[in-house]
Coordinates of C-alpha atoms and ligand atoms in Angstrom, one line a residue:
X1 CA 53.4 9.4 -19.4
X2 CA 52.7 10.7 -16.0
X3 CA 51.4 9.1 -12.9
X4 CA 47.4 8.5 -13.2
X5 CA 45.2 11.1 -10.7
X6 CA 42.8 8.7 -8.5
X7 CA 40.1 10.7 -10.7
X8 CA 41.6 9.4 -13.9
X9 CA 41.9 6.1 -13.1
X10 CA 38.5 5.9 -11.5
X11 CA 37.0 7.4 -15.3
X12 CA 39.0 4.9 -16.7
X13 CA 37.3 1.8 -15.1
X14 CA 33.8 3.7 -15.1
X15 CA 34.3 3.8 -18.8
X16 CA 34.4 -0.2 -19.3
X17 CA 31.1 -0.5 -17.3
X18 CA 29.2 1.2 -20.0
X19 CA 26.2 -1.0 -21.4
X20 CA 25.5 -0.3 -24.7
X21 CA 22.0 -1.2 -26.4
X22 CA 21.4 -1.1 -30.0
X23 CA 24.9 0.6 -30.6
X24 CA 23.7 3.5 -28.0
X25 CA 24.9 4.0 -24.3
X26 CA 21.8 2.8 -21.8
X27 CA 23.0 2.3 -18.6
X28 CA 26.2 0.9 -16.5
X29 CA 26.8 -2.6 -14.9
X30 CA 26.7 -2.7 -11.1
X31 CA 30.4 -4.1 -10.9
X32 CA 33.3 -5.4 -13.1
X33 CA 35.2 -7.9 -10.6
X34 CA 37.4 -10.2 -12.7
X35 CA 37.2 -12.0 -9.7
X36 CA 33.9 -12.7 -8.5
X37 CA 30.7 -14.8 -10.3
X38 CA 28.9 -11.9 -11.6
X39 CA 25.4 -13.4 -10.3
X40 CA 23.1 -10.2 -11.1
X41 CA 26.1 -7.2 -10.8
X42 CA 26.6 -7.5 -14.7
X43 CA 22.8 -5.8 -14.9
X44 CA 22.2 -2.1 -14.5
X45 CA 20.0 -1.5 -11.7
X46 CA 18.2 1.6 -11.6
X47 CA 19.3 3.0 -8.1
X48 CA 23.0 2.1 -9.3
X49 CA 22.9 4.3 -12.1
X50 CA 21.5 7.3 -10.3
X51 CA 24.8 8.6 -9.2
X52 CA 26.4 7.6 -12.5
X53 CA 23.9 9.6 -14.5
X54 CA 24.1 12.6 -12.3
X55 CA 27.9 12.5 -12.9
X56 CA 27.2 12.3 -16.7
X57 CA 25.0 15.2 -16.4
X58 CA 27.5 17.2 -14.7
X59 CA 30.3 16.6 -17.3
X60 CA 28.3 17.2 -20.2
X61 CA 27.3 13.6 -21.4
X62 CA 23.4 13.4 -21.0
X63 CA 22.8 11.0 -23.9
X64 CA 23.0 8.3 -22.1
X65 CA 21.1 9.6 -19.2
X66 CA 18.3 10.1 -21.6
X67 CA 18.6 6.7 -23.1
X68 CA 18.4 5.3 -19.4
X69 CA 15.6 7.0 -19.3
X70 CA 13.9 6.1 -22.4
X71 CA 14.8 2.4 -22.0
X72 CA 13.4 2.2 -18.6
X73 CA 10.6 3.6 -19.2
X74 CA 9.5 1.3 -22.2
X75 CA 10.1 -1.5 -19.3
X76 CA 7.4 0.4 -16.8
X77 CA 3.8 -1.6 -17.5
X78 CA 1.4 0.6 -18.2
X79 CA -1.8 -1.2 -17.3
X80 CA -3.8 -2.1 -14.5
X81 CA -4.0 -6.2 -14.3
X82 CA -5.1 -8.7 -12.1
X83 CA -2.0 -11.3 -12.4
X84 CA 0.3 -11.6 -9.6
X85 CA 3.1 -13.0 -11.7
X86 CA 3.1 -9.7 -13.5
X87 CA 4.5 -6.4 -12.1
X88 CA 2.4 -4.0 -11.4
X89 CA 1.6 -0.6 -13.1
X90 CA 3.8 1.9 -12.4
X91 CA 6.4 -0.4 -11.2
X92 CA 10.1 0.2 -12.3
X93 CA 12.3 -3.0 -12.7
X94 CA 15.1 -2.9 -10.2
X95 CA 17.3 -3.8 -13.0
X96 CA 17.9 -4.7 -16.6
X97 CA 20.3 -6.5 -18.9
X98 CA 20.9 -6.6 -22.7
X99 CA 20.5 -10.2 -23.8
X100 CA 21.7 -11.6 -27.3
X101 CA 19.1 -14.0 -28.6
X102 CA 19.5 -15.4 -31.9
X103 CA 21.4 -12.1 -33.0
X104 CA 18.8 -9.8 -31.9
X105 CA 19.4 -7.8 -28.9
X106 CA 16.9 -7.7 -26.0
X107 CA 16.3 -5.9 -23.0
X108 CA 15.6 -7.8 -20.1
X109 CA 13.8 -6.5 -16.6
X110 CA 13.8 -7.5 -13.4
X111 CA 11.2 -6.7 -11.3
X112 CA 12.2 -8.7 -8.2
X113 CA 11.0 -11.9 -9.8
X114 CA 14.1 -13.1 -10.3
X115 CA 16.3 -11.0 -7.6
X116 CA 17.7 -13.0 -4.6
X117 CA 15.0 -13.4 -2.2
X118 CA 12.6 -12.3 -4.8
X119 CA 12.6 -8.7 -3.3
X120 CA 10.1 -5.7 -4.5
X121 CA 12.3 -2.5 -6.0
X122 CA 9.9 0.0 -4.5
X123 CA 12.7 2.5 -4.9
X124 CA 13.3 2.0 -8.7
X125 CA 10.4 4.4 -9.7
X126 CA 11.0 7.0 -7.0
X127 CA 14.7 7.0 -8.1
X128 CA 13.7 7.5 -11.6
X129 CA 11.9 10.4 -11.3
X130 CA 14.5 12.4 -9.3
X131 CA 17.1 11.4 -12.0
X132 CA 14.5 12.5 -14.9
X133 CA 14.4 15.9 -12.7
X134 CA 17.9 16.3 -12.8
X135 CA 18.1 15.7 -16.6
X136 CA 15.6 18.5 -17.0
X137 CA 17.6 21.0 -15.1
X138 CA 20.8 20.1 -16.4
X139 CA 19.7 20.0 -19.9
X140 CA 16.8 22.2 -20.1
X141 CA 15.5 19.4 -22.7
X142 CA 11.5 20.0 -21.0
X143 CA 10.6 18.6 -24.7
X144 CA 11.4 15.1 -23.5
X145 CA 9.7 15.4 -20.0
X146 CA 6.2 16.7 -21.7
X147 CA 6.5 14.2 -24.0
X148 CA 3.0 12.1 -23.4
X149 CA 5.0 8.9 -22.6
X150 CA 6.6 10.8 -19.9
X151 CA 3.7 12.6 -18.4
X152 CA 2.1 9.2 -18.4
X153 CA 5.1 7.4 -16.8
X154 CA 5.4 10.2 -13.9
X155 CA 1.8 9.9 -13.4
X156 CA 1.5 5.9 -13.0
X157 CA 4.2 5.9 -10.6
X158 CA 2.2 8.6 -8.7
X159 CA -0.8 6.3 -8.6
X160 CA 1.0 3.2 -7.6
X161 CA 2.5 5.1 -4.5
X162 CA -0.5 7.3 -3.9
X163 CA -3.8 5.1 -4.6
X164 CA -2.8 1.7 -3.7
X165 CA -3.2 1.1 0.1
X166 CA -4.6 -0.6 3.0
X167 CA -3.6 1.9 5.6
X168 CA -4.9 5.9 6.1
X169 CA -1.1 7.3 6.9
X170 CA 0.6 9.9 4.7
X171 CA 4.0 7.5 4.2
X172 CA 3.9 5.0 1.5
X173 CA 3.9 1.3 2.5
X174 CA 6.1 -1.1 1.6
X175 CA 7.3 -4.9 1.8
X176 CA 10.7 -5.8 3.6
X177 CA 13.8 -5.1 1.7
X178 CA 12.0 -2.8 -0.7
X179 CA 15.3 -0.7 -1.1
X180 CA 19.0 -0.5 -1.6
X181 CA 18.9 -2.7 2.0
X182 CA 17.4 -5.5 -0.6
X183 CA 17.4 -8.3 2.3
X184 CA 15.5 -8.6 5.1
X185 CA 16.5 -6.2 7.7
X186 CA 13.5 -5.1 9.7
X187 CA 12.0 -2.7 7.1
X188 CA 8.9 -3.5 5.7
X189 CA 6.2 -0.8 6.3
X190 CA 7.1 2.8 6.5
X191 CA 11.0 2.8 6.2
X192 CA 12.7 6.3 6.5
X193 CA 14.6 5.7 3.3
X194 CA 11.8 5.2 1.2
X195 CA 9.8 8.1 2.8
X196 CA 12.8 10.3 2.1
X197 CA 13.1 9.3 -1.5
X198 CA 8.9 9.4 -1.8
X199 CA 9.2 13.1 -0.4
X200 CA 11.7 14.4 -3.1
X201 CA 10.0 12.6 -6.1
X202 CA 6.8 14.3 -5.1
X203 CA 8.7 17.6 -5.1
X204 CA 10.1 16.3 -8.3
X205 CA 6.7 15.4 -10.1
X206 CA 5.1 19.2 -9.2
X207 CA 8.1 20.5 -11.3
X208 CA 7.7 18.1 -14.3
X209 CA 4.0 17.6 -14.7
X210 CA 2.1 19.7 -16.9
X211 CA -0.9 21.6 -15.4
X212 CA -3.2 19.8 -18.2
X213 CA -6.7 18.7 -17.3
X214 CA -6.1 15.0 -17.3
X215 CA -3.1 15.5 -14.7
X216 CA -4.9 17.9 -12.5
X217 CA -6.2 15.0 -10.1
X218 CA -2.9 13.7 -9.6
X219 CA -1.6 17.1 -9.2
X220 CA -3.8 17.8 -6.2
X221 CA -3.1 14.5 -4.7
X222 CA 0.6 15.3 -4.6
X223 CA 0.0 18.8 -3.4
X224 CA -2.3 17.1 -0.7
X225 CA -0.1 14.6 0.5
X226 CA 3.6 16.9 0.9
X227 CA 2.0 18.4 3.8
X228 CA 0.9 15.8 6.1
X229 CA 3.8 13.8 5.1
X230 CA 6.2 16.2 6.1
X231 CA 4.8 17.0 9.4
X232 CA 4.5 13.1 9.6
X233 CA 8.2 12.5 9.4
X234 CA 9.6 16.0 10.9
X235 CA 7.4 15.4 14.0
X236 CA 6.7 11.5 14.7
X237 CA 10.0 10.2 13.0
X238 CA 12.2 12.9 14.7
X239 CA 14.5 11.9 17.6
X240 CA 16.6 14.3 19.6
X241 CA 16.9 14.6 23.4
X242 CA 14.0 16.6 24.0
X243 CA 11.7 13.9 21.9
X244 CA 13.2 10.9 23.7
X245 CA 12.0 12.8 26.8
X246 CA 8.7 12.9 25.7
X247 CA 8.6 9.1 24.3
X248 CA 10.0 8.2 27.4
X249 CA 7.1 9.3 29.7
X250 CA 4.5 8.2 26.8
X251 CA 1.3 7.0 28.2
X252 CA -0.1 4.1 26.1
X253 CA -3.4 2.8 24.8
X254 CA -4.8 6.1 24.1
X255 CA -7.4 6.0 21.9
X256 CA -9.1 9.0 19.1
X257 CA -7.9 12.4 17.8
X258 CA -6.4 13.6 20.9
X259 CA -3.7 10.8 21.3
X260 CA -0.4 12.1 22.2
X261 CA 1.3 8.5 21.6
X262 CA -0.4 7.9 18.1
X263 CA 1.7 4.8 17.2
X264 CA 0.9 3.2 21.1
X265 CA 4.8 2.9 21.6
X266 CA 5.8 1.1 24.3
X267 CA 8.7 2.6 25.9
X268 CA 10.5 -0.6 26.8
X269 CA 11.0 -1.1 22.9
X270 CA 13.4 1.7 23.0
X271 CA 16.8 1.5 24.3
X272 CA 16.5 4.6 26.1
X273 CA 19.9 4.9 28.5
X274 CA 22.0 3.5 25.4
X275 CA 20.5 6.3 23.0
X276 CA 20.2 9.2 25.3
X277 CA 24.1 8.8 26.0
X278 CA 25.0 8.3 22.3
X279 CA 22.9 11.3 20.9
X280 CA 24.6 14.3 21.2
X281 CA 22.7 17.4 22.8
X282 CA 23.1 19.1 19.6
X283 CA 22.2 16.5 17.7
X284 CA 19.0 14.6 15.9
X285 CA 18.0 12.4 13.6
X286 CA 15.3 10.7 11.8
X287 CA 14.3 7.5 13.2
X288 CA 14.6 4.3 10.7
X289 CA 10.9 3.2 11.1
X290 CA 7.3 3.9 12.1
X291 CA 4.4 1.6 12.5
X292 CA 2.2 0.3 15.2
X293 CA 3.9 0.1 18.2
X294 CA 7.2 0.4 16.5
X295 CA 9.9 3.0 16.0
X296 CA 12.9 1.6 14.9
X297 CA 15.8 4.1 16.5
X298 CA 18.8 2.9 14.1
X299 CA 20.3 5.7 12.2
X300 CA 20.2 4.9 8.4
X301 CA 22.1 7.2 6.3
X302 CA 20.4 7.3 2.9
X303 CA 17.1 8.6 4.7
X304 CA 18.6 11.2 6.8
X305 CA 20.9 12.2 4.0
X306 CA 18.0 12.4 1.3
X307 CA 16.3 14.1 3.9
X308 CA 18.4 16.8 3.8
X309 CA 19.1 17.1 0.3
X310 CA 15.4 17.2 -0.6
X311 CA 14.4 19.5 2.4
X312 CA 12.5 16.9 4.2
X313 CA 14.2 17.9 7.0
X314 CA 13.6 21.5 8.1
X315 CA 17.4 23.5 8.1
X316 CA 17.8 23.5 12.1
X317 CA 16.8 19.3 11.9
X318 CA 19.4 19.4 9.0
X319 CA 22.1 20.9 10.6
X320 CA 21.4 18.5 13.8
X321 CA 21.6 15.7 11.1
X322 CA 24.9 16.9 10.2
X323 CA 25.9 17.6 13.8
X324 CA 25.3 13.6 15.0
X325 CA 27.6 12.7 11.8
X326 CA 30.3 15.2 13.2
X327 CA 30.2 14.3 16.9
X328 CA 29.9 10.8 16.2
X329 CA 32.2 10.3 13.4
X330 CA 34.0 7.2 14.9
X331 CA 30.8 5.3 14.9
X332 CA 29.0 6.7 11.8
X333 CA 32.6 7.5 9.2
X334 CA 35.6 6.0 11.1
X335 CA 37.8 4.6 8.2
X336 CA 35.5 5.0 5.5
X337 CA 32.1 7.1 4.8
X338 CA 29.7 5.7 5.9
X339 CA 27.6 3.4 7.8
X340 CA 24.6 2.5 6.0
X341 CA 23.0 1.6 9.3
X342 CA 23.7 2.1 12.9
X343 CA 23.9 0.4 15.1
X344 CA 24.2 -3.2 13.7
X345 CA 21.6 -6.0 14.9
X346 CA 23.6 -8.3 17.2
X347 CA 22.4 -11.4 19.1
X348 CA 19.1 -12.6 19.1
X349 CA 17.8 -9.3 17.0
X350 CA 20.3 -10.6 14.2
X351 CA 18.8 -13.8 14.1
X352 CA 15.1 -12.7 14.3
X353 CA 15.1 -9.8 12.0
X354 CA 17.4 -10.8 9.0
X355 CA 16.5 -14.5 9.4
X356 CA 19.9 -15.3 10.5
X357 CA 21.3 -13.7 7.3
X358 CA 25.0 -14.9 7.0
X359 CA 25.7 -11.7 4.8
X360 CA 24.3 -9.6 7.0
X361 CA 26.3 -10.5 9.9
X362 CA 27.0 -7.6 12.9
X363 CA 29.0 -5.1 11.1
X364 CA 28.8 -6.3 7.6
X365 CA 27.1 -5.5 4.6
X366 CA 23.6 -3.8 4.9
X367 CA 23.7 -4.3 9.0
X368 CA 26.5 -1.8 10.3
X369 CA 28.7 -2.4 6.6
X370 CA 30.2 1.2 5.5
X371 CA 29.4 1.9 1.7
X372 CA 31.6 4.5 0.0
X373 CA 28.8 5.5 -2.8
X374 CA 27.1 7.3 0.8
X375 CA 30.0 9.6 -0.2
X376 CA 27.8 11.6 -2.5
X377 CA 25.1 12.1 -0.6
X378 CA 27.4 13.2 2.5
X379 CA 29.0 15.7 0.4
X380 CA 25.6 16.9 -1.5
X381 CA 23.8 17.3 2.4
X382 CA 27.5 18.4 3.8
X383 CA 27.8 21.0 1.0
X384 CA 24.0 22.0 0.7
X385 CA 24.2 23.2 4.4
X386 CA 27.1 25.3 3.9
X387 CA 29.3 22.9 5.9
X388 CA 31.8 21.6 3.3
X389 CA 34.5 20.9 5.7
X390 CA 32.8 17.7 6.5
X391 CA 32.5 16.9 3.1
X392 CA 35.9 17.4 2.5
X393 CA 37.2 15.6 5.5
X394 CA 35.1 12.4 4.1
X395 CA 36.1 12.4 0.5
X396 CA 40.2 12.6 2.2
X397 CA 39.3 9.5 4.6
X398 CA 37.9 7.6 1.3
X399 CA 41.0 8.8 -0.9
X400 CA 43.2 6.6 1.5
X401 CA 41.8 3.4 0.8
X402 CA 39.5 3.2 -2.3
X403 CA 42.3 2.8 -5.4
X404 CA 44.7 0.6 -3.2
X405 CA 41.4 -2.0 -2.2
X406 CA 40.4 -1.6 -5.8
X407 CA 37.0 0.2 -5.4
X408 CA 35.1 -2.3 -3.1
X409 CA 31.2 -2.1 -2.8
X410 CA 31.6 -2.2 1.1
X411 CA 33.7 -2.5 4.3
X412 CA 33.1 -4.3 7.7
X413 CA 33.8 -3.8 11.1
X414 CA 32.7 -1.3 13.2
X415 CA 35.4 0.9 12.7
X416 CA 35.1 0.1 8.4
X417 CA 38.7 -1.3 8.2
X418 CA 37.9 -4.6 6.7
X419 CA 37.1 -4.9 3.2
X420 CA 33.7 -6.1 2.8
X421 CA 33.6 -10.2 3.5
X422 CA 31.7 -10.7 0.1
X423 CA 32.3 -7.1 -1.7
X424 CA 32.7 -6.7 -5.2
X425 CA 35.6 -5.0 -6.3
X426 CA 35.4 -2.5 -9.2
X427 CA 31.9 -1.5 -8.0
X428 CA 30.6 0.8 -10.1
X429 CA 28.8 3.1 -7.6
X430 CA 31.5 3.4 -5.7
X431 CA 33.7 4.7 -8.7
X432 CA 30.6 7.4 -9.3
X433 CA 30.1 8.1 -5.6
X434 CA 33.8 9.4 -5.5
X435 CA 33.7 11.0 -8.4
X436 CA 30.3 12.7 -7.8
X437 CA 31.4 14.0 -4.6
X438 CA 34.7 15.6 -6.0
X439 CA 32.8 17.2 -9.0
X440 CA 29.9 18.4 -6.1
X441 CA 32.6 19.8 -3.8
X442 CA 34.6 21.4 -6.6
X443 CA 31.6 23.2 -8.3
X444 CA 28.6 23.3 -5.7
X445 CA 26.4 25.0 -8.2
X446 CA 25.8 21.4 -9.5
X447 CA 23.9 20.7 -6.4
X448 CA 20.7 22.4 -8.1
X449 CA 20.4 19.2 -9.8
X450 CA 19.3 17.2 -6.6
X451 CA 18.4 19.7 -4.1
X452 CA 14.9 21.1 -3.3
X453 CA 14.2 24.5 -1.7
X454 CA 12.9 25.1 1.7
X455 CA 9.4 26.5 2.1
X456 CA 6.9 26.9 -1.0
X457 CA 5.4 23.4 0.5
X458 CA 4.0 24.1 3.5
Ligands
GLC1 C1 23.1 -5.5 -4.0 C2 22.5 -4.2 -3.4 C3 21.9 -3.1 -3.8 C4 22.3 -2.9 -5.2 C5 22.8 -4.0 -6.2 C6 23.7 -3.9 -7.1 O1 22.0 -6.4 -4.3 O2 22.1 -4.3 -1.4 O3 21.4 -2.2 -3.3 O4 21.4 -1.9 -5.9 O5 23.4 -5.2 -4.8 O6 25.0 -3.4 -6.8

């Protein structure tokens, strides 16, 4: 027998992670590390399954994705209620598990009520819509999408995002730690990672919802939200040299409609000199968060890459984001693609913002750690903008380490040379992130499952 390729090894490891319910494959566990406590890594996380689902669709195995979509849809609460111990209508769980009780199988969901830190999974329902659209494109199985339970499932997610709110911004308001970064990292309010996903799921919903009488109200609301959401993100989250100059000279305490500094950002809160030096002239990116007197200038990979993939960022902005990644490669990619967030919070910032979280020490885990799962998003974004060389380079960098390091969840250190301190081995989305990147680069036509066109919205 010949030596197995990296891809064959990854597939072999991936197949072991599949979870079955009533004899049918329904998802994948988060990690199968023989040397660590499972904690909740033996569950299927909605966000973690997305890259696996896309890969299965590309490889002509849509059943597991269909089963996943159907089973998770059953977990979603459909009625509104006033009991705080129950999940809200429309919410999707962060993860689920198949349990055997007295010889019978049950699917048990975690809506954040068991998760470490009791964090709310605001991203799960958005990823769910994103994957449903990919399933529809790959299989053309519109019968499933048009089924009344699926139409209702999409509508209640949209209602949750569009209706329930205190503020009057077009962005969606979420609590801290409501996405892949599921620990305190200063992401309460309107974090970019969620806004990019929100935008993608609004675009996807317009393709998935039938124009029935009962859907009209929600379809119109989605159409009405897309324009101000896009403008807000493209304008007020955007950072490049020109924008930095505007913000640097902002006036404060402006009242009313004509205010330029709408969020009353105090220029002393922004490290202008450092940022101006770091940000290449040809580059730009979307800021990590925006709110009253808050413009978080950290670079967040998911939000920026998803903005390119979904066309939330326009063409020029998308190229500028990729320019930053290319020209600041040693900061953002270095020895493992790529940093989830850059730069790390250090000193008093780390203490105050993370609550002195030892797992999120500077340059570790979510706080400046590097996550191989991001390889598929980087590949998709680069390929979409016809910059495949960036993706090839990133894949080559990852291939040097992943097998010998046994597919770690994340890496630590400013240059990503250390295997994450508490990182799981055989982390499923590390396997699928790599395999999916290989598929996307080998056949870019698969990008149609995940990308959205420019225009048609504004
Ligand atoms: C960690 C990550 C989260 C992921 C989960 C399972 O909690 O922060 O994003 O979904 O592990 O892999």
